[in-house]
Amino acid sequence: MVKKVLKFGGTSVGSIERIHHVAQIIKKEHDEGNQIIAVVSAMAGKTNELIDLSKKIEENFDKRELDVLLSSGEQVTCALLAGALIKLNLNARSWLNWQIPILTEGDHSNARIINMSIDKINNFLQENGVVIIPGFQGISKDGLVTTIGRGGSDATAVAVAKIFDTDCCEIYTDVDGVYSTDPNKIPVAKKIDKISYDEMLELSSLGAKVMQSSAVQTAMMYNIPLEVKSTFTNREGTKIFERENIDYSKSVTGVAYSKDDAKITLVGVEDKPGVAANIFEPLSKAQINVDMVIQNISSDEKTTDITFTIKRDDLTKTKEILKQNKRIKYKNITYNNKVSKISIVGAGMVSTPGVTFRMFKGLAEKKINILAISTSEIKLSVIIDEKNTVEAIKQLHTIFDLD
Ligand code: ASP
Ligand code: MG
């Protein structure tokens, strides 16, 4: 007998028909003798709909009441799914945030799960019960309803897996796993069978939106094995666990891209100690995240060019701050927001020499110019012209044997 958390996302429970389908999945797991705790999202689109309703009352709707409103989406799914399971003659029951309770800490709409009571639910599981828990919410120590951030049902599932010490945590969604790159753009993208937490984190922070990154981070911290799989097919999903459990035959696991960066160059900056600090200090004070930085060697020993990248949304603010900065002297500011960031991610890179060279050579063969570079232990990112995005992904996917 295995104790499992099964988490169903919004599209998986997006209609009555789909809720019946999810009930069948749970019944099958339960019939195989497993103890099941299901964590559910609100029906697809529901949370946004509730936010829109709140805005019709007041643009800045009261935060406490917004959490009461938004938490209702998951509660609806809990009851409908429990009802569907009862119809299949299972002993199913919904356990709402205050009934368990799921204790949280922190602000409304951004709380964190810190604990749950387990005895009542464990007893119910012993009696052959199927437990349905709403994702995305909890209650504070003062008994107020809280929510834990958009996409938070993943975090609930991982927290339940940890606190109930389950054997695994399966994330059911509308794709059948994590892919080597975006399958909508590159049809030869392949489903990854096994991936490490840190690779998954790099991929998800770089644009591959399969799971909430903070939930992956928690799973990594407590070593909770995850599996992402499709609600709608029977295919094997992607297993996510520690790097030590994976045999790396390839240096690169996946290619990710994002189009939310912009590049700025300060031309003809004075070349003397402290200049870089003077440029970046006001940016960090304004919470602007600088990603890559390149400083050229000055040819005349007086001035140099400094290029850096930021989030595209911060471009206007960054230009303002630079223009107002009286502590730096430069000739000109140029910028480019039609760029994209392409990254190769792979824990296998650590032990394979020449990955950097192969990436650069591959892009050069396609005459794609590299505008900036950054690296970490398991990731190599370049900034290129946005128009070359698909060609670059295709080329890197082929070069690193992912097709
Ligand atoms: N329903 C919430 C949201 O849409 C939580 C979740 O689905 O994970 O953000
Ligand atoms: Mg989600």
Tab-separated table of C-alpha atoms and ligand atoms in Angstrom:
chain	number	residue	atom	x	y	z
A	1	MET	CA	0.000	0.000	0.000
A	2	VAL	CA	1.247	3.418	-0.972
A	3	LYS	CA	0.143	6.817	0.355
A	4	LYS	CA	-0.127	9.312	-2.496
A	5	VAL	CA	-0.900	12.959	-3.112
A	6	LEU	CA	-2.608	13.479	-6.471
A	7	LYS	CA	-2.915	17.112	-7.492
A	8	PHE	CA	-5.358	18.123	-10.254
A	9	GLY	CA	-4.927	21.506	-11.946
A	10	GLY	CA	-7.644	23.819	-13.206
A	11	THR	CA	-8.015	22.354	-16.709
A	12	SER	CA	-8.129	18.827	-15.272
A	13	VAL	CA	-11.279	19.763	-13.312
A	14	GLY	CA	-12.494	22.358	-15.831
A	15	SER	CA	-15.941	20.814	-16.465
A	16	ILE	CA	-18.352	18.310	-14.897
A	17	GLU	CA	-17.299	15.761	-17.491
A	18	ARG	CA	-13.657	16.235	-16.509
A	19	ILE	CA	-14.458	15.992	-12.806
A	20	HIS	CA	-16.085	12.593	-13.522
A	21	HIS	CA	-12.929	11.620	-15.384
A	22	VAL	CA	-10.712	12.661	-12.445
A	23	ALA	CA	-12.981	10.644	-10.126
A	24	GLN	CA	-12.239	7.588	-12.307
A	25	ILE	CA	-8.482	8.167	-11.998
A	26	ILE	CA	-8.797	8.394	-8.223
A	27	LYS	CA	-11.036	5.309	-8.076
A	28	LYS	CA	-8.500	3.295	-10.051
A	29	GLU	CA	-5.666	4.362	-7.718
A	30	HIS	CA	-7.820	3.592	-4.675
A	31	ASP	CA	-8.902	0.195	-6.044
A	32	GLU	CA	-5.212	-0.681	-6.410
A	33	GLY	CA	-5.010	-0.359	-2.633
A	34	ASN	CA	-3.422	3.104	-2.361
A	35	GLN	CA	-4.340	5.737	0.221
A	36	ILE	CA	-5.278	8.881	-1.715
A	37	ILE	CA	-5.189	12.533	-0.762
A	38	ALA	CA	-6.337	14.617	-3.735
A	39	VAL	CA	-5.463	18.328	-3.865
A	40	VAL	CA	-7.540	20.327	-6.332
A	41	SER	CA	-7.388	23.688	-8.107
A	42	ALA	CA	-10.406	25.802	-8.962
A	43	MET	CA	-12.092	24.993	-12.289
A	44	ALA	CA	-10.121	26.592	-15.156
A	45	GLY	CA	-10.721	30.346	-15.368
A	46	LYS	CA	-12.649	30.467	-12.072
A	47	THR	CA	-10.057	32.368	-10.042
A	48	ASN	CA	-9.775	35.059	-12.731
A	49	GLU	CA	-13.549	35.292	-12.898
A	50	LEU	CA	-13.732	35.859	-9.132
A	51	ILE	CA	-11.031	38.541	-9.322
A	52	ASP	CA	-13.051	40.295	-12.050
A	53	LEU	CA	-16.147	40.192	-9.841
A	54	SER	CA	-14.269	41.781	-6.954
A	55	LYS	CA	-13.091	44.578	-9.249
A	56	LYS	CA	-16.694	45.321	-10.169
A	57	ILE	CA	-17.297	46.163	-6.508
A	58	GLU	CA	-14.029	48.041	-6.018
A	59	GLU	CA	-10.764	48.129	-7.969
A	60	ASN	CA	-8.823	47.843	-4.687
A	61	PHE	CA	-11.032	45.190	-3.110
A	62	ASP	CA	-10.409	44.485	0.581
A	63	LYS	CA	-7.556	41.940	0.842
A	64	ARG	CA	-9.137	39.898	3.618
A	65	GLU	CA	-12.407	39.517	1.733
A	66	LEU	CA	-10.594	38.830	-1.540
A	67	ASP	CA	-9.052	35.727	0.050
A	68	VAL	CA	-12.489	34.578	1.208
A	69	LEU	CA	-13.761	35.088	-2.327
A	70	LEU	CA	-10.864	33.418	-4.169
A	71	SER	CA	-10.658	30.422	-1.835
A	72	SER	CA	-14.227	29.537	-2.805
A	73	GLY	CA	-13.096	28.397	-6.278
A	74	GLU	CA	-11.193	25.393	-4.885
A	75	GLN	CA	-13.949	24.634	-2.376
A	76	VAL	CA	-16.445	24.220	-5.215
A	77	THR	CA	-14.151	21.693	-6.931
A	78	CYS	CA	-13.631	19.808	-3.649
A	79	ALA	CA	-17.353	19.292	-3.149
A	80	LEU	CA	-18.053	18.371	-6.784
A	81	LEU	CA	-15.203	15.852	-6.871
A	82	ALA	CA	-16.156	14.325	-3.514
A	83	GLY	CA	-19.737	14.041	-4.809
A	84	ALA	CA	-18.553	12.328	-7.998
A	85	LEU	CA	-16.543	9.830	-5.931
A	86	ILE	CA	-19.465	9.153	-3.583
A	87	LYS	CA	-21.529	8.382	-6.677
A	88	LEU	CA	-18.901	5.728	-7.495
A	89	ASN	CA	-19.539	4.242	-4.025
A	90	LEU	CA	-16.298	5.494	-2.541
A	91	ASN	CA	-16.058	6.873	0.978
A	92	ALA	CA	-14.871	10.323	-0.120
A	93	ARG	CA	-14.935	13.565	1.828
A	94	SER	CA	-13.829	17.150	1.310
A	95	TRP	CA	-11.728	18.696	4.073
A	96	LEU	CA	-11.768	22.478	3.881
A	97	ASN	CA	-8.927	24.745	4.969
A	98	TRP	CA	-10.452	25.486	8.413
A	99	GLN	CA	-11.615	21.904	8.989
A	100	ILE	CA	-8.130	20.396	8.727
A	101	PRO	CA	-6.869	23.138	9.528
A	102	ILE	CA	-4.149	24.254	7.082
A	103	LEU	CA	-2.213	26.828	9.101
A	104	THR	CA	-0.558	29.681	7.245
A	105	GLU	CA	1.666	32.633	8.080
A	106	GLY	CA	2.095	35.908	6.204
A	107	ASP	CA	0.014	38.424	4.300
A	108	HIS	CA	-3.306	37.912	2.582
A	109	SER	CA	-2.973	36.654	-0.996
A	110	ASN	CA	0.658	35.809	-0.268
A	111	ALA	CA	0.612	33.514	2.769
A	112	ARG	CA	2.766	30.407	3.327
A	113	ILE	CA	1.655	27.025	4.641
A	114	ILE	CA	3.417	26.266	7.929
A	115	ASN	CA	1.513	23.260	9.268
A	116	MET	CA	-1.552	21.010	9.100
A	117	SER	CA	-3.172	18.671	11.632
A	118	ILE	CA	-2.817	15.129	10.391
A	119	ASP	CA	-4.539	12.803	12.886
A	120	LYS	CA	-8.178	13.109	11.777
A	121	ILE	CA	-7.258	12.725	8.129
A	122	ASN	CA	-4.909	9.822	8.762
A	123	ASN	CA	-7.689	8.044	10.682
A	124	PHE	CA	-10.063	8.657	7.792
A	125	LEU	CA	-7.499	7.214	5.340
A	126	GLN	CA	-7.146	4.150	7.595
A	127	GLU	CA	-10.911	3.642	7.308
A	128	ASN	CA	-10.545	3.468	3.532
A	129	GLY	CA	-11.560	7.117	3.039
A	130	VAL	CA	-10.541	9.254	0.063
A	131	VAL	CA	-9.504	12.759	1.121
A	132	ILE	CA	-10.101	15.854	-1.030
A	133	ILE	CA	-8.254	19.038	-0.021
A	134	PRO	CA	-8.563	22.496	-1.608
A	135	GLY	CA	-5.292	23.866	-2.994
A	136	PHE	CA	-4.126	27.488	-2.785
A	137	GLN	CA	-5.408	28.332	0.727
A	138	GLY	CA	-5.297	28.031	4.477
A	139	ILE	CA	-6.177	29.929	7.626
A	140	SER	CA	-4.062	32.240	9.754
A	141	LYS	CA	-3.532	31.714	13.474
A	142	ASP	CA	-6.308	34.275	13.993
A	143	GLY	CA	-8.674	32.110	11.976
A	144	LEU	CA	-8.791	34.279	8.855
A	145	VAL	CA	-8.965	32.647	5.432
A	146	THR	CA	-5.749	33.148	3.440
A	147	THR	CA	-4.520	32.316	-0.066
A	148	ILE	CA	-0.936	31.483	-0.909
A	149	GLY	CA	-0.284	33.110	-4.305
A	150	ARG	CA	-1.422	32.358	-7.881
A	151	GLY	CA	-0.688	28.827	-8.987
A	152	GLY	CA	-0.459	27.931	-5.287
A	153	SER	CA	-2.213	24.559	-5.515
A	154	ASP	CA	1.143	23.044	-6.495
A	155	ALA	CA	2.584	24.403	-3.245
A	156	THR	CA	-0.339	22.931	-1.279
A	157	ALA	CA	0.246	19.524	-2.892
A	158	VAL	CA	3.939	19.554	-1.999
A	159	ALA	CA	3.180	20.731	1.559
A	160	VAL	CA	0.615	17.931	2.010
A	161	ALA	CA	3.137	15.396	0.686
A	162	LYS	CA	5.691	16.618	3.200
A	163	ILE	CA	3.456	16.942	6.244
A	164	PHE	CA	1.603	13.646	5.663
A	165	ASP	CA	4.872	11.958	4.737
A	166	THR	CA	3.419	10.431	1.566
A	167	ASP	CA	5.397	8.194	-0.767
A	168	CYS	CA	4.906	10.450	-3.769
A	169	CYS	CA	3.266	13.550	-5.161
A	170	GLU	CA	1.762	13.373	-8.650
A	171	ILE	CA	0.895	16.584	-10.466
A	172	TYR	CA	-1.881	15.941	-12.998
A	173	THR	CA	-2.107	18.619	-15.675
A	174	ASP	CA	-3.034	19.233	-19.318
A	175	VAL	CA	0.398	18.374	-20.755
A	176	ASP	CA	1.957	14.955	-20.389
A	177	GLY	CA	5.156	16.116	-18.764
A	178	VAL	CA	8.134	18.424	-19.036
A	179	TYR	CA	9.504	18.811	-22.569
A	180	SER	CA	13.031	19.383	-23.885
A	181	THR	CA	11.710	22.653	-25.320
A	182	ASP	CA	8.359	24.271	-26.142
A	183	PRO	CA	6.471	21.577	-28.160
A	184	ASN	CA	4.194	24.246	-29.648
A	185	LYS	CA	7.176	25.938	-31.311
A	186	ILE	CA	9.418	22.964	-31.994
A	187	PRO	CA	7.434	19.858	-32.948
A	188	VAL	CA	10.438	17.563	-32.471
A	189	ALA	CA	10.559	18.471	-28.761
A	190	LYS	CA	10.692	15.354	-26.634
A	191	LYS	CA	9.128	14.534	-23.309
A	192	ILE	CA	11.782	14.246	-20.603
A	193	ASP	CA	11.428	11.036	-18.558
A	194	LYS	CA	13.541	12.111	-15.601
A	195	ILE	CA	14.816	15.505	-14.535
A	196	SER	CA	16.504	16.843	-11.400
A	197	TYR	CA	14.947	19.510	-9.183
A	198	ASP	CA	17.601	22.073	-10.063
A	199	GLU	CA	17.222	21.567	-13.822
A	200	MET	CA	13.453	21.803	-13.460
A	201	LEU	CA	13.877	25.054	-11.522
A	202	GLU	CA	16.123	26.518	-14.211
A	203	LEU	CA	13.682	25.484	-16.930
A	204	SER	CA	10.636	26.833	-15.099
A	205	SER	CA	12.242	30.142	-14.225
A	206	LEU	CA	13.279	30.432	-17.881
A	207	GLY	CA	9.798	30.153	-19.267
A	208	ALA	CA	8.733	26.494	-19.170
A	209	LYS	CA	5.571	26.876	-17.125
A	210	VAL	CA	4.580	23.403	-16.033
A	211	MET	CA	4.774	23.776	-12.265
A	212	GLN	CA	5.025	26.674	-9.845
A	213	SER	CA	8.782	27.156	-9.210
A	214	SER	CA	8.427	27.730	-5.475
A	215	ALA	CA	6.661	24.363	-5.141
A	216	VAL	CA	9.558	22.667	-6.956
A	217	GLN	CA	11.935	24.458	-4.603
A	218	THR	CA	10.115	23.102	-1.541
A	219	ALA	CA	10.105	19.602	-3.015
A	220	MET	CA	13.849	19.905	-3.572
A	221	MET	CA	14.431	21.109	-0.010
A	222	TYR	CA	12.595	18.135	1.522
A	223	ASN	CA	13.488	15.659	-1.203
A	224	ILE	CA	9.891	14.873	-2.161
A	225	PRO	CA	9.741	12.953	-5.436
A	226	LEU	CA	7.371	14.557	-7.954
A	227	GLU	CA	5.781	13.308	-11.119
A	228	VAL	CA	4.118	15.549	-13.703
A	229	LYS	CA	1.604	13.671	-15.867
A	230	SER	CA	-1.418	14.223	-18.060
A	231	THR	CA	-4.979	13.822	-16.826
A	232	PHE	CA	-6.078	13.053	-20.361
A	233	THR	CA	-3.651	10.359	-21.547
A	234	ASN	CA	-2.165	7.254	-19.948
A	235	ARG	CA	1.383	8.136	-20.955
A	236	GLU	CA	4.179	8.046	-18.428
A	237	GLY	CA	4.904	11.516	-17.130
A	238	THR	CA	8.128	13.246	-16.105
A	239	LYS	CA	9.708	12.226	-12.803
A	240	ILE	CA	11.485	14.935	-10.849
A	241	PHE	CA	13.979	14.017	-8.150
A	242	GLU	CA	17.567	14.404	-6.936
A	243	ARG	CA	20.382	14.704	-9.446
A	244	GLU	CA	22.184	11.692	-7.916
A	245	ASN	CA	19.378	9.408	-9.145
A	246	ILE	CA	19.844	10.354	-12.772
A	247	ASP	CA	22.299	8.909	-15.221
A	248	TYR	CA	23.324	11.713	-17.568
A	249	SER	CA	24.061	10.439	-21.043
A	250	LYS	CA	23.481	13.893	-22.525
A	251	SER	CA	25.082	17.168	-21.570
A	252	VAL	CA	21.912	19.178	-22.184
A	253	THR	CA	18.437	18.280	-20.902
A	254	GLY	CA	16.386	21.125	-22.322
A	255	VAL	CA	16.368	24.393	-24.234
A	256	ALA	CA	14.303	27.260	-22.812
A	257	TYR	CA	13.572	30.742	-24.074
A	258	SER	CA	11.952	33.911	-22.848
A	259	LYS	CA	11.057	37.143	-24.537
A	260	ASP	CA	10.850	39.386	-21.515
A	261	ASP	CA	14.354	40.825	-21.510
A	262	ALA	CA	15.801	44.084	-22.815
A	263	LYS	CA	19.394	45.116	-23.401
A	264	ILE	CA	20.868	48.533	-22.563
A	265	THR	CA	24.283	49.886	-23.522
A	266	LEU	CA	25.951	52.919	-22.010
A	267	VAL	CA	28.364	54.139	-24.668
A	268	GLY	CA	31.539	55.999	-23.726
A	269	VAL	CA	31.411	55.615	-19.948
A	270	GLU	CA	34.366	56.977	-17.980
A	271	ASP	CA	36.727	54.094	-17.233
A	272	LYS	CA	37.709	54.465	-13.573
A	273	PRO	CA	37.109	52.593	-10.314
A	274	GLY	CA	33.591	52.851	-8.862
A	275	VAL	CA	31.766	53.577	-12.101
A	276	ALA	CA	29.961	50.247	-12.307
A	277	ALA	CA	28.891	50.570	-8.677
A	278	ASN	CA	27.560	54.081	-9.387
A	279	ILE	CA	25.543	52.777	-12.330
A	280	PHE	CA	24.001	49.786	-10.594
A	281	GLU	CA	23.393	51.103	-7.085
A	282	PRO	CA	20.318	53.215	-7.945
A	283	LEU	CA	18.948	50.368	-10.055
A	284	SER	CA	19.145	47.916	-7.190
A	285	LYS	CA	17.532	50.476	-4.888
A	286	ALA	CA	14.644	50.663	-7.350
A	287	GLN	CA	14.335	46.839	-7.240
A	288	ILE	CA	15.419	46.488	-10.854
A	289	ASN	CA	16.982	43.125	-11.425
A	290	VAL	CA	20.078	43.219	-13.639
A	291	ASP	CA	20.718	39.863	-15.280
A	292	MET	CA	23.786	39.911	-17.539
A	293	VAL	CA	26.552	42.527	-17.562
A	294	ILE	CA	29.300	43.017	-20.146
A	295	GLN	CA	32.016	45.614	-19.939
A	296	ASN	CA	34.357	46.045	-22.872
A	297	ILE	CA	38.043	46.821	-22.452
A	298	SER	CA	38.569	50.490	-23.151
A	299	SER	CA	40.664	51.098	-26.218
A	300	ASP	CA	41.801	54.577	-25.196
A	301	GLU	CA	42.028	53.838	-21.432
A	302	LYS	CA	39.574	56.686	-20.825
A	303	THR	CA	36.137	55.390	-21.795
A	304	THR	CA	34.396	52.059	-22.175
A	305	ASP	CA	30.981	50.638	-23.114
A	306	ILE	CA	28.854	48.827	-20.535
A	307	THR	CA	26.008	46.569	-21.663
A	308	PHE	CA	23.503	44.914	-19.359
A	309	THR	CA	20.128	43.201	-19.522
A	310	ILE	CA	16.988	43.733	-17.450
A	311	LYS	CA	13.332	42.684	-17.600
A	312	ARG	CA	11.597	44.397	-20.526
A	313	ASP	CA	8.944	45.809	-18.174
A	314	ASP	CA	11.665	47.731	-16.332
A	315	LEU	CA	13.092	49.402	-19.448
A	316	THR	CA	11.392	52.793	-19.160
A	317	LYS	CA	12.140	53.067	-15.464
A	318	THR	CA	15.769	52.043	-16.003
A	319	LYS	CA	16.318	54.669	-18.716
A	320	GLU	CA	14.832	57.304	-16.409
A	321	ILE	CA	17.101	56.330	-13.531
A	322	LEU	CA	20.188	56.348	-15.761
A	323	LYS	CA	19.351	59.764	-17.156
A	324	GLN	CA	18.843	61.215	-13.686
A	325	ASN	CA	22.057	59.694	-12.327
A	326	LYS	CA	24.444	62.644	-11.906
A	327	ARG	CA	27.275	60.427	-10.691
A	328	ILE	CA	27.980	58.837	-14.062
A	329	LYS	CA	29.238	60.374	-17.293
A	330	TYR	CA	28.664	58.754	-20.671
A	331	LYS	CA	28.195	59.772	-24.293
A	332	ASN	CA	25.029	57.936	-25.166
A	333	ILE	CA	22.452	55.303	-24.141
A	334	THR	CA	21.289	52.735	-26.662
A	335	TYR	CA	18.789	49.979	-26.000
A	336	ASN	CA	17.157	47.024	-27.687
A	337	ASN	CA	13.956	45.401	-26.476
A	338	LYS	CA	13.517	43.122	-29.466
A	339	VAL	CA	15.750	40.479	-27.955
A	340	SER	CA	15.179	37.029	-26.557
A	341	LYS	CA	17.064	34.906	-24.092
A	342	ILE	CA	17.853	31.337	-25.129
A	343	SER	CA	19.174	28.956	-22.485
A	344	ILE	CA	20.469	25.438	-22.505
A	345	VAL	CA	19.988	23.625	-19.193
A	346	GLY	CA	21.541	20.355	-18.138
A	347	ALA	CA	23.145	18.820	-15.070
A	348	GLY	CA	25.194	16.749	-17.532
A	349	MET	CA	27.104	19.941	-18.463
A	350	VAL	CA	29.059	19.742	-15.232
A	351	SER	CA	31.022	16.758	-16.499
A	352	THR	CA	31.111	17.517	-20.238
A	353	PRO	CA	33.746	19.885	-21.592
A	354	GLY	CA	33.110	21.935	-24.719
A	355	VAL	CA	29.416	22.676	-24.244
A	356	THR	CA	29.964	26.423	-24.438
A	357	PHE	CA	31.966	26.092	-27.624
A	358	ARG	CA	29.333	23.834	-29.238
A	359	MET	CA	26.582	26.307	-28.399
A	360	PHE	CA	28.470	29.283	-29.841
A	361	LYS	CA	29.566	27.377	-32.924
A	362	GLY	CA	26.016	26.157	-33.557
A	363	LEU	CA	24.648	29.683	-33.420
A	364	ALA	CA	27.472	30.986	-35.623
A	365	GLU	CA	26.648	28.373	-38.279
A	366	LYS	CA	23.171	29.902	-38.481
A	367	LYS	CA	24.685	33.413	-38.568
A	368	ILE	CA	22.971	34.271	-35.294
A	369	ASN	CA	24.776	37.008	-33.420
A	370	ILE	CA	25.223	36.673	-29.644
A	371	LEU	CA	24.575	39.950	-27.813
A	372	ALA	CA	25.259	38.860	-24.239
A	373	ILE	CA	26.147	35.686	-22.334
A	374	SER	CA	25.660	34.382	-18.820
A	375	THR	CA	26.424	31.029	-17.227
A	376	SER	CA	25.776	29.006	-14.114
A	377	GLU	CA	26.807	25.476	-13.181
A	378	ILE	CA	23.955	23.846	-15.117
A	379	LYS	CA	22.845	26.627	-17.474
A	380	LEU	CA	24.181	28.716	-20.343
A	381	SER	CA	22.117	31.662	-21.580
A	382	VAL	CA	22.600	33.986	-24.520
A	383	ILE	CA	20.743	37.076	-25.643
A	384	ILE	CA	20.009	37.203	-29.373
A	385	ASP	CA	17.764	39.160	-31.743
A	386	GLU	CA	14.152	38.174	-31.160
A	387	LYS	CA	13.617	37.354	-34.842
A	388	ASN	CA	16.118	34.469	-34.562
A	389	THR	CA	14.396	32.811	-31.579
A	390	VAL	CA	12.876	29.757	-33.267
A	391	GLU	CA	15.885	29.118	-35.471
A	392	ALA	CA	18.209	29.251	-32.472
A	393	ILE	CA	16.076	26.875	-30.392
A	394	LYS	CA	15.863	24.447	-33.327
A	395	GLN	CA	19.596	24.528	-33.918
A	396	LEU	CA	20.512	24.000	-30.242
A	397	HIS	CA	17.917	21.249	-29.896
A	398	THR	CA	19.541	19.419	-32.820
A	399	ILE	CA	23.154	20.044	-31.849
A	400	PHE	CA	22.653	18.677	-28.346
A	401	ASP	CA	20.891	15.505	-29.597
A	402	LEU	CA	17.462	16.358	-28.255
A	403	ASP	CA	15.412	15.939	-31.481
B	1	ASP	N1	-6.787	28.632	-8.556
B	1	ASP	C1	-5.533	29.255	-8.214
B	1	ASP	C2	-5.018	30.040	-9.390
B	1	ASP	O1	-5.623	30.050	-10.456
B	1	ASP	C3	-4.530	28.303	-7.705
B	1	ASP	C4	-4.096	27.219	-8.655
B	1	ASP	O2	-4.832	26.898	-9.585
B	1	ASP	O3	-3.017	26.665	-8.472
B	1	ASP	O4	-4.011	30.694	-9.296
B	2	MG	MG	-1.652	25.644	-11.795
